[in-house]
Coordinates of C-alpha atoms in Angstrom, one line a residue:
Chain A
X1 CA 173.1 -73.4 39.3
X2 CA 171.0 -71.0 41.6
X3 CA 167.6 -70.5 40.1
X4 CA 168.1 -66.6 39.8
X5 CA 171.1 -67.7 37.7
X6 CA 168.7 -69.4 34.9
X7 CA 167.8 -67.6 31.3
X8 CA 163.9 -67.4 31.2
X9 CA 163.5 -70.3 29.0
X10 CA 165.0 -72.4 31.8
X11 CA 163.4 -71.6 34.4
X12 CA 160.0 -72.1 32.9
X13 CA 160.8 -75.7 32.1
X14 CA 162.2 -75.9 35.9
X15 CA 158.9 -74.7 37.2
X16 CA 157.1 -77.0 34.7
X17 CA 158.8 -79.8 35.8
X18 CA 158.2 -78.5 39.8
X19 CA 162.3 -77.8 40.7
X20 CA 161.1 -74.9 42.5
X21 CA 158.1 -72.6 42.5
X22 CA 157.7 -69.0 41.2
X23 CA 158.0 -68.0 45.0
X24 CA 161.0 -69.5 45.3
X25 CA 162.7 -68.4 42.0
X26 CA 161.1 -64.8 43.0
X27 CA 162.7 -64.8 46.7
X28 CA 166.3 -66.2 45.1
X29 CA 166.3 -62.9 43.0
X30 CA 165.0 -60.7 46.1
X31 CA 167.9 -62.0 48.2
X32 CA 170.4 -61.7 45.2
X33 CA 169.2 -58.0 45.1
X34 CA 169.6 -57.7 48.8
X35 CA 173.0 -59.0 48.7
X36 CA 174.6 -57.0 46.2
X37 CA 172.4 -54.1 45.1
X38 CA 173.9 -51.7 47.5
X39 CA 177.2 -51.8 45.4
X40 CA 175.9 -52.0 42.1
X41 CA 172.8 -49.6 42.3
X42 CA 170.5 -50.9 39.6
X43 CA 167.4 -50.9 41.3
X44 CA 165.8 -47.5 42.6
X45 CA 162.8 -49.2 43.8
X46 CA 162.7 -52.7 45.0
X47 CA 158.9 -53.5 45.2
X48 CA 159.5 -56.8 47.8
X49 CA 155.7 -57.6 49.3
X50 CA 154.3 -56.4 44.9
X51 CA 156.8 -59.2 43.6
X52 CA 156.0 -61.9 45.8
X53 CA 152.2 -61.2 45.6
X54 CA 152.7 -61.7 41.7
X55 CA 154.6 -64.9 42.3
X56 CA 152.1 -66.6 44.6
X57 CA 149.5 -65.5 42.0
X58 CA 151.6 -67.1 39.2
X59 CA 152.1 -70.5 41.5
X60 CA 148.2 -70.8 41.6
X61 CA 147.6 -70.4 38.2
X62 CA 150.2 -72.4 37.2
X63 CA 148.6 -75.2 39.1
X64 CA 145.6 -74.4 37.6
X65 CA 146.9 -74.9 34.2
X66 CA 146.8 -71.3 33.0
X67 CA 150.8 -71.1 32.3
X68 CA 151.5 -67.5 30.8
X69 CA 154.3 -67.1 28.6
X70 CA 156.1 -65.5 31.7
X71 CA 154.0 -67.6 34.3
X72 CA 156.5 -66.4 37.3
X73 CA 159.4 -64.9 35.8
X74 CA 161.2 -62.3 37.8
X75 CA 161.9 -59.1 36.0
X76 CA 162.7 -55.8 36.4
X77 CA 161.6 -52.5 34.5
X78 CA 163.6 -49.4 33.9
X79 CA 162.2 -46.5 35.9
X80 CA 160.4 -44.4 33.0
X81 CA 157.4 -47.3 31.9
X82 CA 154.5 -46.4 34.5
X83 CA 153.4 -48.8 37.1
X84 CA 150.4 -48.7 38.9
X85 CA 150.9 -48.0 42.6
X86 CA 154.8 -48.3 42.3
X87 CA 157.0 -45.1 42.3
X88 CA 158.2 -44.3 38.8
X89 CA 161.0 -41.5 39.2
X90 CA 162.3 -41.2 35.4
X91 CA 165.9 -40.9 37.6
X92 CA 164.6 -37.5 38.2
X93 CA 164.4 -35.1 41.4
X94 CA 161.3 -33.8 39.6
X95 CA 159.3 -37.5 39.8
X96 CA 160.6 -38.4 43.3
X97 CA 157.7 -39.3 44.8
X98 CA 155.2 -39.8 41.7
X99 CA 153.1 -42.8 42.0
X100 CA 151.5 -43.7 38.7
X101 CA 147.4 -44.2 39.1
X102 CA 147.9 -46.7 36.0
X103 CA 150.0 -49.4 34.1
X104 CA 151.5 -48.7 30.8
X105 CA 150.6 -51.0 28.2
X106 CA 153.7 -53.3 28.0
X107 CA 153.6 -53.6 31.9
X108 CA 150.3 -54.3 31.8
X109 CA 150.7 -57.3 29.2
X110 CA 153.7 -58.3 31.1
X111 CA 151.5 -59.1 34.1
X112 CA 149.0 -60.7 32.1
X113 CA 151.2 -63.5 31.0
X114 CA 151.9 -63.9 35.1
X115 CA 155.6 -61.9 34.7
X116 CA 156.3 -61.0 38.4
X117 CA 157.8 -57.2 38.6
X118 CA 160.5 -56.9 41.2
X119 CA 161.1 -53.2 40.5
X120 CA 162.1 -50.3 39.0
X121 CA 165.8 -49.6 37.6
X122 CA 167.9 -46.9 37.4
X123 CA 168.6 -44.5 34.4
X124 CA 169.9 -41.8 32.8
X125 CA 167.4 -38.8 33.9
X126 CA 164.7 -38.8 31.4
X127 CA 166.7 -41.3 29.2
X128 CA 169.0 -38.6 28.7
X129 CA 172.6 -39.6 28.7
X130 CA 174.8 -43.0 27.6
X131 CA 176.0 -43.7 31.0
X132 CA 173.4 -43.3 33.2
X133 CA 175.3 -41.1 35.2
X134 CA 172.6 -38.6 34.9
X135 CA 170.7 -40.5 37.3
X136 CA 169.2 -38.5 40.3
X137 CA 168.9 -41.7 42.7
X138 CA 172.7 -43.4 42.5
X139 CA 174.5 -44.3 39.3
X140 CA 174.8 -48.1 38.7
X141 CA 178.0 -49.8 38.2
X142 CA 179.0 -51.9 35.3
X143 CA 178.8 -55.5 37.1
X144 CA 181.5 -56.7 35.2
X145 CA 184.2 -54.4 36.3
X146 CA 183.3 -51.9 39.2
X147 CA 184.1 -48.0 38.2
X148 CA 183.1 -48.5 34.9
X149 CA 179.6 -47.2 33.8
X150 CA 177.3 -49.6 32.2
X151 CA 176.0 -47.5 29.5
X152 CA 172.5 -45.8 29.2
X153 CA 170.3 -44.4 29.3
X154 CA 168.9 -48.0 30.4
X155 CA 171.9 -49.1 32.7
X156 CA 170.0 -50.5 35.8
X157 CA 168.1 -52.9 33.3
X158 CA 171.2 -53.8 31.5
X159 CA 173.2 -54.2 34.9
X160 CA 170.3 -56.1 36.8
X161 CA 169.7 -58.6 33.8
X162 CA 174.3 -59.0 33.2
X163 CA 174.4 -59.3 37.3
X164 CA 171.7 -62.3 37.9
X165 CA 169.3 -59.8 39.9
X166 CA 166.4 -60.5 37.5
X167 CA 166.1 -62.5 34.3
X168 CA 164.9 -60.3 32.2
X169 CA 164.0 -56.3 31.9
X170 CA 162.1 -53.7 29.7
X171 CA 164.1 -51.1 28.1
X172 CA 163.8 -47.9 25.9
X173 CA 165.7 -46.6 23.5
X174 CA 165.8 -43.4 21.9
X175 CA 169.1 -43.3 20.6
X176 CA 170.9 -46.4 21.6
X177 CA 169.6 -46.5 24.9
X178 CA 168.6 -50.5 25.2
X179 CA 171.2 -51.6 22.5
X180 CA 174.3 -49.3 24.0
X181 CA 173.9 -50.8 27.6
X182 CA 173.1 -54.3 26.6
X183 CA 176.6 -53.8 24.6
X184 CA 178.8 -52.8 27.5
X185 CA 177.3 -55.2 30.5
X186 CA 176.9 -58.0 27.8
X187 CA 173.7 -59.1 27.7
X188 CA 170.9 -59.2 24.7
X189 CA 168.8 -56.0 23.4
X190 CA 166.7 -55.3 20.8
X191 CA 164.7 -52.0 19.9
X192 CA 162.1 -52.9 17.8
X193 CA 160.6 -51.3 14.9
X194 CA 159.1 -48.1 16.3
X195 CA 155.6 -48.6 16.3
X196 CA 155.9 -52.1 17.0
X197 CA 155.6 -52.0 20.8
X198 CA 153.1 -49.6 22.5
X199 CA 154.5 -46.3 23.6
X200 CA 151.1 -45.8 26.5
X201 CA 152.7 -44.9 29.8
X202 CA 156.4 -44.9 28.5
X203 CA 157.3 -41.5 29.9
X204 CA 157.9 -39.6 26.9
X205 CA 161.8 -38.3 25.7
X206 CA 161.5 -37.9 21.7
X207 CA 158.4 -39.3 20.9
X208 CA 159.1 -39.9 16.8
X209 CA 162.0 -42.1 18.4
X210 CA 161.5 -43.6 21.7
X211 CA 160.3 -47.2 21.6
X212 CA 160.4 -49.7 24.3
X213 CA 162.0 -53.3 24.2
X214 CA 163.7 -56.1 26.2
X215 CA 166.8 -56.9 27.5
X216 CA 167.9 -60.4 28.7
X217 CA 170.6 -63.1 28.8
X218 CA 169.3 -65.1 25.7
X219 CA 168.2 -64.7 22.0
X220 CA 165.5 -67.3 23.0
X221 CA 164.8 -65.1 26.1
X222 CA 164.5 -61.9 23.8
X223 CA 162.2 -63.7 21.1
X224 CA 159.8 -64.6 24.4
X225 CA 159.9 -61.0 25.7
X226 CA 159.2 -59.4 22.3
X227 CA 156.1 -61.9 21.7
X228 CA 154.5 -60.5 25.2
X229 CA 155.2 -56.7 24.4
X230 CA 154.4 -56.9 20.8
X231 CA 151.0 -55.6 19.7
X232 CA 148.6 -52.4 18.3
X233 CA 147.5 -50.5 21.3
X234 CA 145.0 -48.4 20.7
X235 CA 145.9 -46.0 23.4
X236 CA 149.1 -45.3 21.5
X237 CA 148.1 -43.7 18.3
X238 CA 151.4 -44.5 16.4
X239 CA 151.4 -48.3 17.0
X240 CA 151.1 -49.7 14.1
X241 CA 147.9 -52.3 13.2
X242 CA 149.9 -55.1 12.3
X243 CA 149.8 -58.5 13.3
X244 CA 152.7 -60.1 15.5
X245 CA 154.9 -63.5 14.6
X246 CA 155.7 -65.9 17.0
X247 CA 159.4 -64.5 17.1
X248 CA 160.4 -67.7 18.9
X249 CA 159.8 -69.5 15.5
X250 CA 162.5 -67.7 13.9
X251 CA 165.2 -69.2 16.2
X252 CA 166.1 -71.7 14.6
X253 CA 165.5 -71.1 10.7
X254 CA 169.5 -70.9 10.2
X255 CA 171.3 -68.5 7.7
X256 CA 170.8 -69.9 4.0
X257 CA 169.9 -67.2 1.7
X258 CA 170.1 -64.4 4.3
X259 CA 172.1 -61.1 2.8
X260 CA 174.4 -59.9 5.9
X261 CA 175.2 -56.3 4.7
X262 CA 178.7 -54.5 6.3
X263 CA 178.0 -50.8 6.3
X264 CA 182.0 -49.6 5.6
X265 CA 180.9 -46.0 7.4
X266 CA 180.7 -48.0 10.9
X267 CA 184.0 -49.1 10.8
X268 CA 185.6 -46.0 10.1
X269 CA 188.0 -44.3 12.4
X270 CA 187.8 -43.8 16.0
X271 CA 186.7 -47.8 16.3
X272 CA 188.7 -49.3 19.1
X273 CA 190.8 -52.3 17.6
X274 CA 189.2 -54.8 20.3
X275 CA 185.6 -54.1 19.1
X276 CA 186.7 -54.4 15.8
X277 CA 188.4 -57.7 16.3
X278 CA 184.8 -58.7 17.9
X279 CA 183.0 -57.7 15.1
X280 CA 184.7 -59.2 12.4
X281 CA 184.8 -62.3 14.1
X282 CA 181.1 -62.6 13.9
X283 CA 180.9 -61.6 10.4
X284 CA 183.4 -64.6 9.5
X285 CA 180.9 -66.8 11.7
X286 CA 177.8 -65.7 10.1
X287 CA 179.6 -66.1 6.8
X288 CA 180.6 -69.6 7.2
X289 CA 177.1 -70.1 8.5
X290 CA 175.8 -69.4 5.0
X291 CA 175.0 -65.7 4.9
X292 CA 175.7 -63.7 1.8
X293 CA 178.1 -61.0 2.9
X294 CA 178.1 -57.7 1.0
X295 CA 179.6 -54.3 1.4
X296 CA 176.9 -51.4 1.8
X297 CA 177.4 -47.3 1.8
X298 CA 175.0 -45.8 4.2
X299 CA 176.3 -42.2 3.3
X300 CA 174.6 -39.9 5.6
X301 CA 176.0 -41.8 8.7
X302 CA 178.5 -39.2 9.3
X303 CA 175.3 -36.6 9.9
X304 CA 173.3 -38.5 12.3
X305 CA 174.6 -37.3 15.9
X306 CA 173.6 -33.3 14.4
X307 CA 170.4 -34.5 13.1
X308 CA 169.4 -36.9 16.0
X309 CA 170.2 -34.6 18.7
X310 CA 168.3 -31.5 17.1
X311 CA 165.2 -33.4 16.6
X312 CA 165.6 -35.6 20.2
X313 CA 166.2 -32.2 21.7
X314 CA 163.3 -30.5 20.1
X315 CA 160.7 -33.5 20.8
X316 CA 162.3 -33.6 24.4
X317 CA 161.8 -29.5 25.1
X318 CA 157.9 -30.1 23.9
X319 CA 157.6 -33.2 26.0
X320 CA 159.1 -31.9 29.1
X321 CA 156.9 -28.6 28.9
X322 CA 154.1 -30.5 31.3
X323 CA 156.4 -30.6 34.7
X324 CA 155.4 -27.8 36.0
X325 CA 154.9 -28.6 39.4
X326 CA 150.8 -28.3 39.4
X327 CA 149.6 -32.0 38.8
X328 CA 151.8 -34.6 39.8
X329 CA 155.9 -34.3 40.5
X330 CA 158.3 -31.8 42.6
X331 CA 157.0 -28.4 43.2
X332 CA 158.8 -25.7 44.5
X333 CA 156.8 -24.0 47.3
X334 CA 158.8 -20.7 47.9
X335 CA 157.6 -19.2 44.6
X336 CA 154.8 -16.7 45.4
X337 CA 153.9 -16.2 41.4
X338 CA 152.9 -18.5 38.7
X339 CA 155.3 -18.1 36.8
X340 CA 158.2 -17.8 39.2
X341 CA 156.4 -21.0 40.2
X342 CA 157.1 -22.6 37.0
X343 CA 160.5 -21.6 36.7
X344 CA 161.6 -22.4 40.2
X345 CA 160.0 -26.0 40.0
X346 CA 161.9 -26.7 36.7
X347 CA 165.1 -25.1 37.9
X348 CA 165.4 -27.1 40.9
X349 CA 163.3 -30.2 39.3
X350 CA 165.7 -31.2 36.6
X351 CA 169.2 -32.1 36.5
X352 CA 172.0 -30.1 34.2
X353 CA 172.0 -32.3 31.1
X354 CA 168.1 -32.4 30.8
X355 CA 168.4 -28.2 30.9
X356 CA 170.8 -28.7 28.4
X357 CA 168.7 -30.4 25.9
X358 CA 165.4 -28.3 26.7
X359 CA 167.5 -25.3 26.0
X360 CA 168.9 -26.8 22.5
X361 CA 165.5 -27.6 21.5
X362 CA 163.5 -24.7 22.7
X363 CA 166.2 -22.5 20.7
X364 CA 166.0 -25.1 17.6
X365 CA 162.5 -24.7 17.4
X366 CA 162.4 -20.9 18.2
X367 CA 161.5 -18.2 15.9
X368 CA 164.0 -17.1 13.4
X369 CA 165.8 -20.5 13.7
X370 CA 163.2 -23.2 13.3
X371 CA 164.3 -23.8 9.2
X372 CA 168.0 -23.6 10.1
X373 CA 168.1 -26.4 12.7
X374 CA 164.6 -28.4 13.1
X375 CA 163.5 -28.6 9.3
X376 CA 166.9 -29.1 8.2
X377 CA 167.6 -31.9 11.0
X378 CA 164.1 -33.0 9.7
X379 CA 165.7 -32.8 6.2
X380 CA 168.5 -34.9 6.6
X381 CA 166.7 -37.4 8.8
X382 CA 164.6 -38.0 5.1
X383 CA 168.5 -38.9 3.7
X384 CA 169.1 -41.1 6.2
X385 CA 166.0 -43.2 5.7
X386 CA 166.8 -43.2 2.1
X387 CA 170.1 -44.8 3.0
X388 CA 168.2 -47.5 4.7
X389 CA 165.7 -47.8 2.0
X390 CA 168.7 -48.2 -0.8
X391 CA 170.6 -50.7 1.8
X392 CA 167.8 -52.8 2.1
X393 CA 167.2 -53.4 -1.6
X394 CA 170.8 -55.2 -1.5
X395 CA 170.9 -57.0 1.8
X396 CA 168.4 -58.1 4.5
X397 CA 170.6 -57.1 7.9
X398 CA 173.4 -54.7 8.7
X399 CA 176.0 -55.9 11.1
X400 CA 178.4 -53.4 13.1
X401 CA 179.7 -52.7 16.4
X402 CA 177.1 -51.0 18.6
X403 CA 179.4 -48.4 20.2
X404 CA 183.2 -47.6 19.0
X405 CA 184.8 -48.9 22.7
X406 CA 184.1 -51.0 25.2
X407 CA 182.7 -49.6 28.9
X408 CA 184.8 -47.0 29.9
X409 CA 185.6 -45.3 33.8
X410 CA 182.8 -43.6 35.4
X411 CA 183.4 -39.8 35.1
X412 CA 185.0 -39.4 31.8
X413 CA 183.3 -37.8 29.3
X414 CA 180.8 -35.9 31.9
X415 CA 181.8 -32.7 31.2
X416 CA 182.1 -32.6 27.6
X417 CA 178.3 -33.1 26.5
X418 CA 179.4 -33.6 22.5
X419 CA 181.7 -35.8 23.2
X420 CA 179.3 -38.1 25.0
X421 CA 176.7 -37.6 21.9
X422 CA 179.5 -38.7 19.3
X423 CA 180.0 -42.1 21.5
X424 CA 176.3 -42.6 20.0
X425 CA 177.1 -42.6 16.6
X426 CA 176.5 -46.0 15.8
X427 CA 173.2 -46.9 17.0
X428 CA 171.3 -43.4 16.6
X429 CA 170.4 -43.9 12.5
X430 CA 168.1 -46.8 13.5
X431 CA 166.2 -44.6 15.6
X432 CA 166.1 -41.5 13.0
X433 CA 165.0 -44.3 10.3
X434 CA 162.5 -46.5 12.7
X435 CA 164.5 -49.9 12.1
X436 CA 165.0 -52.2 14.4
X437 CA 168.3 -52.9 15.6
X438 CA 169.5 -55.9 18.1
X439 CA 173.1 -55.9 20.4
X440 CA 173.8 -59.7 20.9
X441 CA 176.8 -60.3 22.8
X442 CA 180.1 -60.7 20.6
X443 CA 183.0 -61.4 22.8
X444 CA 185.1 -59.7 25.5
X445 CA 188.1 -57.1 25.2
X446 CA 191.6 -58.7 27.1
X447 CA 190.6 -56.8 30.1
X448 CA 187.6 -58.9 30.5
X449 CA 185.1 -56.0 29.1
X450 CA 182.0 -57.4 26.6
X451 CA 181.7 -56.3 23.6
X452 CA 178.5 -56.7 21.5
X453 CA 177.3 -56.8 18.0
X454 CA 174.7 -54.8 16.3
X455 CA 172.4 -56.2 13.6
X456 CA 169.6 -53.9 12.4
X457 CA 166.9 -54.6 9.9
X458 CA 164.0 -53.5 7.6
X459 CA 161.0 -51.8 9.1
X460 CA 159.3 -55.2 11.1
X461 CA 162.0 -57.5 10.3
X462 CA 162.9 -58.7 13.7
X463 CA 162.4 -62.2 13.0
X464 CA 165.7 -62.2 11.0
X465 CA 167.2 -60.2 13.5
X466 CA 166.5 -62.8 16.0
X467 CA 167.2 -65.6 13.5
X468 CA 170.4 -64.2 12.8
X469 CA 171.3 -63.3 16.3
X470 CA 170.5 -66.6 17.7
X471 CA 172.9 -68.0 15.3
X472 CA 175.6 -65.9 16.2
X473 CA 174.7 -66.8 19.7
X474 CA 175.4 -70.5 19.2
X475 CA 178.5 -70.6 17.3
X476 CA 180.2 -68.2 19.1
X477 CA 179.1 -70.1 22.4
X478 CA 180.4 -67.5 25.0
X479 CA 181.5 -68.0 28.6
X480 CA 179.4 -66.6 31.2
X481 CA 180.3 -63.3 32.1
X482 CA 182.9 -63.1 34.7
X483 CA 181.1 -60.9 37.5
X484 CA 182.6 -58.2 39.8
X485 CA 180.3 -57.8 42.1
Chain B
X1 CA 179.9 -17.0 18.2
X2 CA 176.6 -19.2 17.3
X3 CA 174.6 -18.3 20.4
X4 CA 175.4 -15.7 22.5
X5 CA 174.7 -15.5 26.4
X6 CA 171.8 -12.8 25.9
X7 CA 170.2 -15.1 23.6
X8 CA 170.4 -18.3 26.2
X9 CA 168.9 -16.2 28.8
X10 CA 166.0 -15.1 26.5
X11 CA 165.8 -19.1 25.5
X12 CA 166.3 -20.3 29.5
X13 CA 163.0 -18.0 30.1
X14 CA 160.9 -19.4 26.9
X15 CA 161.9 -22.3 28.6
X16 CA 160.8 -21.8 32.0
X17 CA 163.7 -22.3 33.6
X18 CA 166.3 -20.0 35.3
X19 CA 170.1 -19.8 35.3
X20 CA 172.7 -18.3 37.5
X21 CA 175.0 -16.0 36.1
X22 CA 177.9 -18.6 36.1
X23 CA 175.9 -21.5 35.1
X24 CA 174.4 -19.3 32.2
X25 CA 178.5 -18.3 31.2
X26 CA 179.1 -22.7 31.4
X27 CA 175.7 -23.3 29.6
X28 CA 176.9 -20.5 26.7
X29 CA 179.8 -22.0 25.8
X30 CA 178.5 -25.6 25.6
X31 CA 175.2 -24.3 23.5
X32 CA 177.8 -22.8 21.2
X33 CA 180.0 -25.8 21.0
X34 CA 177.0 -28.0 20.2
X35 CA 175.6 -25.3 17.9
X36 CA 178.8 -25.4 15.7
X37 CA 178.9 -29.4 15.4
X38 CA 175.4 -29.4 14.2
X39 CA 176.3 -26.7 11.6
X40 CA 177.6 -29.5 9.7
X41 CA 174.4 -30.4 8.3
X42 CA 174.8 -27.1 6.4
X43 CA 177.6 -29.5 4.0
X44 CA 174.6 -31.1 2.5
X45 CA 171.8 -29.6 0.0
X46 CA 168.6 -29.9 1.1
X47 CA 166.8 -27.9 -0.9
X48 CA 164.2 -30.3 -2.2
X49 CA 164.2 -32.8 0.3
X50 CA 160.7 -33.2 1.9
X51 CA 161.5 -33.2 5.7
X52 CA 160.4 -36.8 7.9
X53 CA 158.8 -36.2 11.4
X54 CA 157.3 -39.4 11.4
X55 CA 158.6 -42.7 10.1
X56 CA 155.6 -44.4 8.9
X57 CA 153.2 -42.0 7.1
X58 CA 150.5 -42.4 9.9
X59 CA 147.6 -39.8 9.3
X60 CA 145.1 -38.9 12.7
X61 CA 144.0 -42.1 14.5
X62 CA 140.3 -41.5 15.2
X63 CA 138.7 -43.1 17.8
X64 CA 135.0 -42.9 18.3
X65 CA 133.9 -40.3 20.6
X66 CA 132.5 -42.6 23.5
X67 CA 132.5 -42.6 27.3
X68 CA 134.9 -45.1 28.9
X69 CA 136.5 -46.1 32.1
X70 CA 138.7 -43.7 32.9
X71 CA 140.7 -42.3 36.7
X72 CA 138.6 -40.8 39.4
X73 CA 138.8 -37.7 40.6
X74 CA 140.7 -39.1 43.9
X75 CA 143.0 -41.0 41.7
X76 CA 143.7 -38.1 39.7
X77 CA 144.5 -35.8 42.4
X78 CA 146.5 -38.4 44.3
X79 CA 150.0 -36.6 43.0
X80 CA 149.3 -33.2 43.1
X81 CA 151.6 -31.0 45.5
X82 CA 148.3 -28.9 46.2
X83 CA 144.8 -29.5 45.9
X84 CA 141.5 -29.4 47.8
X85 CA 139.9 -32.7 46.9
X86 CA 138.2 -31.2 43.9
X87 CA 140.7 -29.3 41.9
X88 CA 144.8 -28.5 41.5
X89 CA 145.9 -25.4 43.1
X90 CA 148.1 -22.7 42.0
X91 CA 149.8 -19.3 43.3
X92 CA 147.0 -17.0 42.5
X93 CA 147.3 -15.4 39.2
X94 CA 145.1 -12.1 39.1

């Protein structure tokens, strides 16, 4: 096996045994990127020099006996997390040349544990999209089938992990943006509980929904990354003061006493039969493993997309007001008045989907429409939260598909925003309710396209997700993905 | 119609954006479709339901008012499209 093919846990062991150094591992990933990324387009920026100097530092630390949890492990970072002195574009022309003067808290935590940051990966512009096709700097391909979407918005993260360019990645999830690309590319992805992980340095899309999380090639690696990034942060006023458990201790707990709920609304019409087959198989595996299976209803599921798009767009319209051409980012130089400068800068800097959401949000918050749209959506959010509260009285985990279909061809749906929004129906509720969610590979379709299984848990119960996901991973024992790159 | 072209034009101005006439027509159609869809929320009686703006009822997170390390002026200005070494520059306002 080549070094870049390993999981984080395997690579850590081999470095501990002296089989290769962090520099050799990093070079093997950089060579892999060099070889395949022209076609794959997962990376927006590759920081070869920075990565190698971090790898040299990691090797020194190791020989001095200071071995961080990610010592010498090469990772990719979604391009909306601030990286000091490394360009951070958010997939948008408006930030094409933006070089942050500081690290996001999660990036800082990765560095402190010895992680090596290879570069920044592609995403839908400002994380608004479900395919990564709204990225202004090249659209990533699905590593399993070229010409197919990676999903989104963390499409570069999922593609870089699945294609063996790096050993893990950080993405962000506002309505499914980690779980959905993880499912479509065949990797593990977790959206933690809202407040578990600091959002400081995460470019805001919808602040009450955004959460940073890991993508990896194994559940064990997911637990390791969760250990590193989870912590209260005084720089994020919504981060929650709660002790971080050692998530790796949950891996081998087994399933005795775990009550697994099957939300009936997630299996309604529109579900691809191959997706349903994979998820049903996952349910049987958990049943055989000793989990108690319970039928659950989340009656307001059909309203989640409408509630979400009003809330997320409203928050986005406010958050994206900061891109005005004054302090950083693109400025239209032709305009001669301040107002005209704002308008021209924003109109030329933002893509169509971002403008669409800013307009929906501005409308929903505008005088005369606030009660009918934003307030109504926030009340429905309360009902959705109530559904989860009731469900978690009767079960610990919810199992379902992540997306109604496997990956689709690039270009489909791109002219129909509503159809695209509706494809997020199975992941959005977790963000509205702030509960943790996870996508774990469940199998492949006849065509070889990956299908993930979604697990959702109660607030701050990521340990149960990891415990259940690990059981699925071990029992399913899937073949490595057949890559088409 | 849930939203007219005139309303979209008004909102576009509020959001400090501009759209060509052709794009305004396309956007009006798309927003109308999306707003017709979200009308679905009207099926639910939410008369007595409190809105949720935040999942955990966190109140203000106060901190001590103490001077700590922050970005230098040079770092703060480094990304500015136009600056004079002391401040950000914008087109003349008055």
